[in-house]
Amino acid sequence: MRSTRPDTGQRILIVEDEPALLRALRIDLSARGYAVATAATGRDALGQASQEPPDAVLLDLGLPDTDGIEVIRALRAWSSVPIIVLSGRTTAQDKIGALDAGADDYVLKPFAMDELLARLRAALRRGEPARPAAVIIGRCQIDLAASTVTRLGDGAGPDGAGLDGAGLDGGGAVHLTRTEWRLLEILLQAPGQLIPSARLLTEVWGTGSERNSHYLRFHMARLRRKLEDDPPRPRHLLTEPGMGYRYQP
């Protein structure tokens, strides 16, 4: 089942083959502002996680097509997403097996929703990437906490021309639009890593925009004009043709 993502909120992937529990979890989490995606099989879960990476996974171990332990191992091969196991298996060996495979927490069924939500919030906090206080791109200092960009030095471009047309305000401040900020934040959170175009489009413009690659080309070109010293030959905001974009420190 595809998710409907609100403007804000973290995305939770629920992997559960019991329809009543799946529905209850989806309703509860959606009511609390989370964007919810659901899967009833391990295959579907892995497919969704690769296409639109979640912020956390709630995972049943007893899936119809595979054991949940295998799903954990498959996710851990490429992702550090927080995984909370929801299971009726009560033995110590079951818990140890799930945790050793890479799960972050293990919640026994039946469980109280308030307890699960508290564990989910804790897992999401642990899973949040560390964000540097400030990043330098070219001669621009980007303060992520304050959401400000300041051009250092004399405020002139590499050819000596002023940068008013590229978003330079008085006092060396560089104005970024909301869309430009969101793109930049996603890239800066994963320095050196390739971010697929489909993920950027979904994160910024929502589900269903994966084919609108011209959105990315337009806004990335604007970001380079505002931040890079030599926009036609960028050093930090890089394009990987046919794949996506990368922030190179």
mmCIF file of C-alpha atoms in Angstrom:
data_model
loop_
_atom_site.group_PDB
_atom_site.id
_atom_site.type_symbol
_atom_site.label_atom_id
_atom_site.label_comp_id
_atom_site.label_asym_id
_atom_site.label_seq_id
_atom_site.Cartn_x
_atom_site.Cartn_y
_atom_site.Cartn_z
ATOM 1 C CA MET A 1 0.000 0.000 0.000
ATOM 2 C CA ARG A 2 1.419 3.355 -0.951
ATOM 3 C CA SER A 3 1.718 6.046 1.667
ATOM 4 C CA THR A 4 0.127 9.460 1.782
ATOM 5 C CA ARG A 5 2.792 11.787 3.097
ATOM 6 C CA PRO A 6 1.859 14.987 4.953
ATOM 7 C CA ASP A 7 3.837 18.172 4.495
ATOM 8 C CA THR A 8 5.718 17.424 7.738
ATOM 9 C CA GLY A 9 6.258 14.250 9.723
ATOM 10 C CA GLN A 10 8.515 11.231 9.630
ATOM 11 C CA ARG A 11 7.748 8.233 7.460
ATOM 12 C CA ILE A 12 7.094 4.915 9.189
ATOM 13 C CA LEU A 13 6.991 1.602 7.329
ATOM 14 C CA ILE A 14 4.772 -0.983 9.077
ATOM 15 C CA VAL A 15 5.442 -4.591 8.050
ATOM 16 C CA GLU A 16 2.610 -6.733 9.409
ATOM 17 C CA ASP A 17 0.385 -9.428 7.883
ATOM 18 C CA GLU A 18 -2.384 -9.282 10.505
ATOM 19 C CA PRO A 19 -4.959 -6.922 8.930
ATOM 20 C CA ALA A 20 -6.591 -5.747 12.167
ATOM 21 C CA LEU A 21 -3.293 -4.846 13.846
ATOM 22 C CA LEU A 22 -1.975 -3.255 10.649
ATOM 23 C CA ARG A 23 -5.068 -1.072 10.386
ATOM 24 C CA ALA A 24 -4.902 -0.050 14.062
ATOM 25 C CA LEU A 25 -1.233 0.910 13.797
ATOM 26 C CA ARG A 26 -1.798 2.849 10.594
ATOM 27 C CA ILE A 27 -4.689 4.829 12.086
ATOM 28 C CA ASP A 28 -2.856 5.582 15.357
ATOM 29 C CA LEU A 29 0.379 6.682 13.723
ATOM 30 C CA SER A 30 -1.359 8.735 11.035
ATOM 31 C CA ALA A 31 -3.392 10.530 13.698
ATOM 32 C CA ARG A 32 -0.127 11.556 15.377
ATOM 33 C CA GLY A 33 1.285 13.144 12.235
ATOM 34 C CA TYR A 34 3.440 10.312 10.924
ATOM 35 C CA ALA A 35 3.437 9.439 7.245
ATOM 36 C CA VAL A 36 2.599 5.740 7.113
ATOM 37 C CA ALA A 37 3.398 3.089 4.516
ATOM 38 C CA THR A 38 2.380 -0.538 4.976
ATOM 39 C CA ALA A 39 3.536 -3.917 3.711
ATOM 40 C CA ALA A 40 2.206 -7.422 4.425
ATOM 41 C CA THR A 41 5.226 -9.354 3.093
ATOM 42 C CA GLY A 42 8.976 -9.139 3.401
ATOM 43 C CA ARG A 43 9.393 -8.738 -0.343
ATOM 44 C CA ASP A 44 7.029 -5.765 -0.449
ATOM 45 C CA ALA A 45 8.706 -4.220 2.600
ATOM 46 C CA LEU A 46 12.180 -4.363 1.050
ATOM 47 C CA GLY A 47 10.893 -2.986 -2.234
ATOM 48 C CA GLN A 48 9.218 -0.023 -0.575
ATOM 49 C CA ALA A 49 12.213 0.673 1.687
ATOM 50 C CA SER A 50 14.548 0.828 -1.304
ATOM 51 C CA GLN A 51 12.240 3.076 -3.362
ATOM 52 C CA GLU A 52 11.315 5.489 -0.570
ATOM 53 C CA PRO A 53 13.529 5.003 2.507
ATOM 54 C CA PRO A 54 11.523 5.256 5.756
ATOM 55 C CA ASP A 55 12.607 6.977 8.958
ATOM 56 C CA ALA A 56 11.744 3.860 10.992
ATOM 57 C CA VAL A 57 10.410 0.328 10.455
ATOM 58 C CA LEU A 58 7.915 -1.556 12.643
ATOM 59 C CA LEU A 59 8.449 -5.200 11.750
ATOM 60 C CA ASP A 60 6.549 -8.407 12.530
ATOM 61 C CA LEU A 61 8.739 -11.508 12.485
ATOM 62 C CA GLY A 62 6.079 -13.962 11.306
ATOM 63 C CA LEU A 63 5.609 -12.910 7.690
ATOM 64 C CA PRO A 64 3.982 -15.168 5.078
ATOM 65 C CA ASP A 65 6.884 -15.180 2.602
ATOM 66 C CA THR A 66 9.972 -15.007 4.827
ATOM 67 C CA ASP A 67 11.099 -14.723 8.416
ATOM 68 C CA GLY A 68 11.406 -11.183 9.718
ATOM 69 C CA ILE A 69 15.016 -11.862 10.708
ATOM 70 C CA GLU A 70 15.871 -12.118 7.017
ATOM 71 C CA VAL A 71 14.189 -8.778 6.386
ATOM 72 C CA ILE A 72 16.312 -7.198 9.132
ATOM 73 C CA ARG A 73 19.499 -8.617 7.615
ATOM 74 C CA ALA A 74 18.537 -7.458 4.141
ATOM 75 C CA LEU A 75 17.831 -3.924 5.389
ATOM 76 C CA ARG A 76 21.054 -3.797 7.375
ATOM 77 C CA ALA A 77 23.034 -4.635 4.249
ATOM 78 C CA TRP A 78 22.486 -1.073 3.066
ATOM 79 C CA SER A 79 20.520 0.946 5.659
ATOM 80 C CA SER A 80 20.847 2.077 9.282
ATOM 81 C CA VAL A 81 17.108 2.853 9.585
ATOM 82 C CA PRO A 82 15.772 2.199 13.122
ATOM 83 C CA ILE A 83 13.939 -1.161 13.249
ATOM 84 C CA ILE A 84 11.498 -2.063 16.027
ATOM 85 C CA VAL A 85 10.380 -5.684 16.060
ATOM 86 C CA LEU A 86 6.742 -6.382 17.003
ATOM 87 C CA SER A 87 6.426 -10.066 17.846
ATOM 88 C CA GLY A 88 4.568 -12.652 19.871
ATOM 89 C CA ARG A 89 7.746 -14.750 20.130
ATOM 90 C CA THR A 90 8.727 -14.621 23.782
ATOM 91 C CA THR A 91 11.906 -16.679 24.104
ATOM 92 C CA ALA A 92 15.235 -15.098 24.861
ATOM 93 C CA GLN A 93 16.699 -16.679 21.734
ATOM 94 C CA ASP A 94 14.102 -14.971 19.531
ATOM 95 C CA LYS A 95 14.928 -11.590 21.038
ATOM 96 C CA ILE A 96 18.683 -12.153 20.834
ATOM 97 C CA GLY A 97 18.399 -13.330 17.229
ATOM 98 C CA ALA A 98 16.493 -10.204 16.181
ATOM 99 C CA LEU A 99 18.823 -7.833 18.031
ATOM 100 C CA ASP A 100 21.947 -9.575 16.730
ATOM 101 C CA ALA A 101 20.569 -9.334 13.177
ATOM 102 C CA GLY A 102 20.351 -5.555 13.581
ATOM 103 C CA ALA A 103 17.026 -4.665 15.202
ATOM 104 C CA ASP A 104 17.073 -1.650 17.536
ATOM 105 C CA ASP A 105 14.242 -2.733 19.835
ATOM 106 C CA TYR A 106 11.931 -5.675 20.494
ATOM 107 C CA VAL A 107 8.310 -5.192 21.602
ATOM 108 C CA LEU A 108 6.188 -8.151 22.659
ATOM 109 C CA LYS A 109 2.611 -8.558 21.433
ATOM 110 C CA PRO A 110 0.153 -7.585 22.761
ATOM 111 C CA PHE A 111 1.545 -4.168 23.606
ATOM 112 C CA ALA A 112 0.243 -0.835 24.852
ATOM 113 C CA MET A 113 0.161 1.772 22.098
ATOM 114 C CA ASP A 114 1.592 4.457 24.382
ATOM 115 C CA GLU A 115 4.619 2.277 25.107
ATOM 116 C CA LEU A 116 5.165 1.556 21.420
ATOM 117 C CA LEU A 117 4.948 5.250 20.579
ATOM 118 C CA ALA A 118 7.500 6.087 23.277
ATOM 119 C CA ARG A 119 9.875 3.441 21.925
ATOM 120 C CA LEU A 120 9.331 4.739 18.387
ATOM 121 C CA ARG A 121 10.150 8.310 19.423
ATOM 122 C CA ALA A 122 13.322 7.103 21.151
ATOM 123 C CA ALA A 123 14.374 5.097 18.087
ATOM 124 C CA LEU A 124 13.771 8.071 15.803
ATOM 125 C CA ARG A 125 15.877 10.315 18.029
ATOM 126 C CA ARG A 126 18.736 7.805 17.951
ATOM 127 C CA GLY A 127 18.399 7.488 14.202
ATOM 128 C CA GLU A 128 18.573 11.196 13.461
ATOM 129 C CA PRO A 129 21.786 12.041 11.590
ATOM 130 C CA ALA A 130 24.166 14.409 13.291
ATOM 131 C CA ARG A 131 23.962 17.780 11.584
ATOM 132 C CA PRO A 132 26.949 20.079 11.545
ATOM 133 C CA ALA A 133 26.302 23.544 12.918
ATOM 134 C CA ALA A 134 27.719 25.182 9.810
ATOM 135 C CA VAL A 135 28.907 24.104 6.364
ATOM 136 C CA ILE A 136 31.094 25.987 3.909
ATOM 137 C CA ILE A 137 30.343 25.753 0.181
ATOM 138 C CA GLY A 138 32.612 27.963 -1.880
ATOM 139 C CA ARG A 139 32.567 31.293 -0.077
ATOM 140 C CA CYS A 140 29.167 30.684 1.510
ATOM 141 C CA GLN A 141 28.711 29.750 5.147
ATOM 142 C CA ILE A 142 25.508 27.749 5.675
ATOM 143 C CA ASP A 143 24.112 27.766 9.220
ATOM 144 C CA LEU A 144 21.678 24.854 9.355
ATOM 145 C CA ALA A 145 20.397 25.656 12.841
ATOM 146 C CA ALA A 146 19.551 29.258 11.962
ATOM 147 C CA SER A 147 18.622 28.522 8.318
ATOM 148 C CA THR A 148 20.869 31.279 7.035
ATOM 149 C CA VAL A 149 23.464 31.540 4.268
ATOM 150 C CA THR A 150 26.160 34.221 4.431
ATOM 151 C CA ARG A 151 28.639 34.947 1.665
ATOM 152 C CA LEU A 152 32.077 35.480 3.135
ATOM 153 C CA GLY A 153 34.525 38.005 1.763
ATOM 154 C CA ASP A 154 33.612 40.855 -0.561
ATOM 155 C CA GLY A 155 30.373 39.356 -1.926
ATOM 156 C CA ALA A 156 31.615 39.170 -5.508
ATOM 157 C CA GLY A 157 31.527 36.172 -7.774
ATOM 158 C CA PRO A 158 34.646 34.543 -9.245
ATOM 159 C CA ASP A 159 34.521 36.873 -12.221
ATOM 160 C CA GLY A 160 34.235 39.952 -10.005
ATOM 161 C CA ALA A 161 30.575 40.501 -10.793
ATOM 162 C CA GLY A 162 28.042 41.116 -8.055
ATOM 163 C CA LEU A 163 25.651 38.351 -7.094
ATOM 164 C CA ASP A 164 22.395 40.246 -6.654
ATOM 165 C CA GLY A 165 20.787 38.282 -9.481
ATOM 166 C CA ALA A 166 21.702 35.000 -7.810
ATOM 167 C CA GLY A 167 20.013 35.734 -4.525
ATOM 168 C CA LEU A 168 22.494 37.955 -2.659
ATOM 169 C CA ASP A 169 20.800 40.337 -0.251
ATOM 170 C CA GLY A 170 22.334 43.273 1.564
ATOM 171 C CA GLY A 171 24.941 42.473 4.220
ATOM 172 C CA GLY A 172 26.198 39.327 2.462
ATOM 173 C CA ALA A 173 23.062 37.281 3.124
ATOM 174 C CA VAL A 174 22.076 34.790 0.403
ATOM 175 C CA HIS A 175 18.368 34.083 0.106
ATOM 176 C CA LEU A 176 17.250 30.502 -0.524
ATOM 177 C CA THR A 177 13.674 29.525 -1.290
ATOM 178 C CA ARG A 178 11.910 26.894 0.803
ATOM 179 C CA THR A 179 12.423 24.322 -1.950
ATOM 180 C CA GLU A 180 16.124 25.134 -2.229
ATOM 181 C CA TRP A 181 16.531 24.815 1.547
ATOM 182 C CA ARG A 182 14.847 21.407 1.589
ATOM 183 C CA LEU A 183 17.039 20.083 -1.227
ATOM 184 C CA LEU A 184 20.174 21.446 0.413
ATOM 185 C CA GLU A 185 19.300 19.979 3.821
ATOM 186 C CA ILE A 186 18.788 16.487 2.372
ATOM 187 C CA LEU A 187 22.135 16.613 0.571
ATOM 188 C CA LEU A 188 24.062 18.020 3.542
ATOM 189 C CA GLN A 189 22.729 15.302 5.845
ATOM 190 C CA ALA A 190 24.593 12.674 3.797
ATOM 191 C CA PRO A 191 28.012 14.128 2.874
ATOM 192 C CA GLY A 192 29.714 12.207 0.119
ATOM 193 C CA GLN A 193 26.723 9.930 -0.462
ATOM 194 C CA LEU A 194 24.708 9.664 -3.665
ATOM 195 C CA ILE A 195 21.071 10.675 -3.136
ATOM 196 C CA PRO A 196 18.903 9.146 -5.896
ATOM 197 C CA SER A 197 16.835 11.596 -7.926
ATOM 198 C CA ALA A 198 13.644 9.669 -7.130
ATOM 199 C CA ARG A 199 14.226 10.095 -3.412
ATOM 200 C CA LEU A 200 14.877 13.838 -3.707
ATOM 201 C CA LEU A 201 11.739 14.312 -5.809
ATOM 202 C CA THR A 202 9.591 12.340 -3.357
ATOM 203 C CA GLU A 203 11.043 14.035 -0.270
ATOM 204 C CA VAL A 204 10.596 17.548 -1.647
ATOM 205 C CA TRP A 205 7.570 17.344 -3.960
ATOM 206 C CA GLY A 206 5.770 14.239 -2.672
ATOM 207 C CA THR A 207 4.799 10.819 -3.947
ATOM 208 C CA GLY A 208 4.026 10.741 -7.655
ATOM 209 C CA SER A 209 6.647 13.313 -8.671
ATOM 210 C CA GLU A 210 9.415 10.786 -9.374
ATOM 211 C CA ARG A 211 9.344 11.444 -13.135
ATOM 212 C CA ASN A 212 9.622 15.210 -12.870
ATOM 213 C CA SER A 213 13.405 15.292 -13.079
ATOM 214 C CA HIS A 214 13.286 18.794 -14.606
ATOM 215 C CA TYR A 215 12.274 20.099 -11.168
ATOM 216 C CA LEU A 216 15.615 18.931 -9.797
ATOM 217 C CA ARG A 217 17.666 20.267 -12.689
ATOM 218 C CA PHE A 218 16.091 23.710 -12.342
ATOM 219 C CA HIS A 219 16.458 24.055 -8.569
ATOM 220 C CA MET A 220 19.920 22.482 -8.390
ATOM 221 C CA ALA A 221 21.109 24.936 -11.047
ATOM 222 C CA ARG A 222 19.770 27.800 -8.906
ATOM 223 C CA LEU A 223 21.520 26.445 -5.805
ATOM 224 C CA ARG A 224 24.812 26.256 -7.660
ATOM 225 C CA ARG A 225 24.457 29.826 -8.927
ATOM 226 C CA LYS A 226 23.897 31.007 -5.372
ATOM 227 C CA LEU A 227 26.480 28.903 -3.537
ATOM 228 C CA GLU A 228 29.256 27.626 -5.804
ATOM 229 C CA ASP A 229 32.234 29.807 -6.748
ATOM 230 C CA ASP A 230 32.161 28.445 -10.301
ATOM 231 C CA PRO A 231 28.593 27.180 -10.973
ATOM 232 C CA PRO A 232 29.322 25.568 -14.389
ATOM 233 C CA ARG A 233 32.092 23.532 -12.712
ATOM 234 C CA PRO A 234 30.729 22.859 -9.216
ATOM 235 C CA ARG A 235 32.961 21.382 -6.521
ATOM 236 C CA HIS A 236 30.360 20.615 -3.871
ATOM 237 C CA LEU A 237 26.865 20.161 -5.369
ATOM 238 C CA LEU A 238 27.533 17.413 -7.878
ATOM 239 C CA THR A 239 25.342 15.661 -10.435
ATOM 240 C CA GLU A 240 25.707 11.912 -10.984
ATOM 241 C CA PRO A 241 24.162 11.600 -14.478
ATOM 242 C CA GLY A 242 21.232 9.234 -14.613
ATOM 243 C CA MET A 243 21.408 8.536 -10.872
ATOM 244 C CA GLY A 244 21.094 11.557 -8.613
ATOM 245 C CA TYR A 245 23.026 14.218 -6.728
ATOM 246 C CA ARG A 246 25.788 14.350 -4.154
ATOM 247 C CA TYR A 247 27.140 16.892 -1.665
ATOM 248 C CA GLN A 248 30.923 16.643 -1.671
ATOM 249 C CA PRO A 249 32.503 18.445 1.347
#
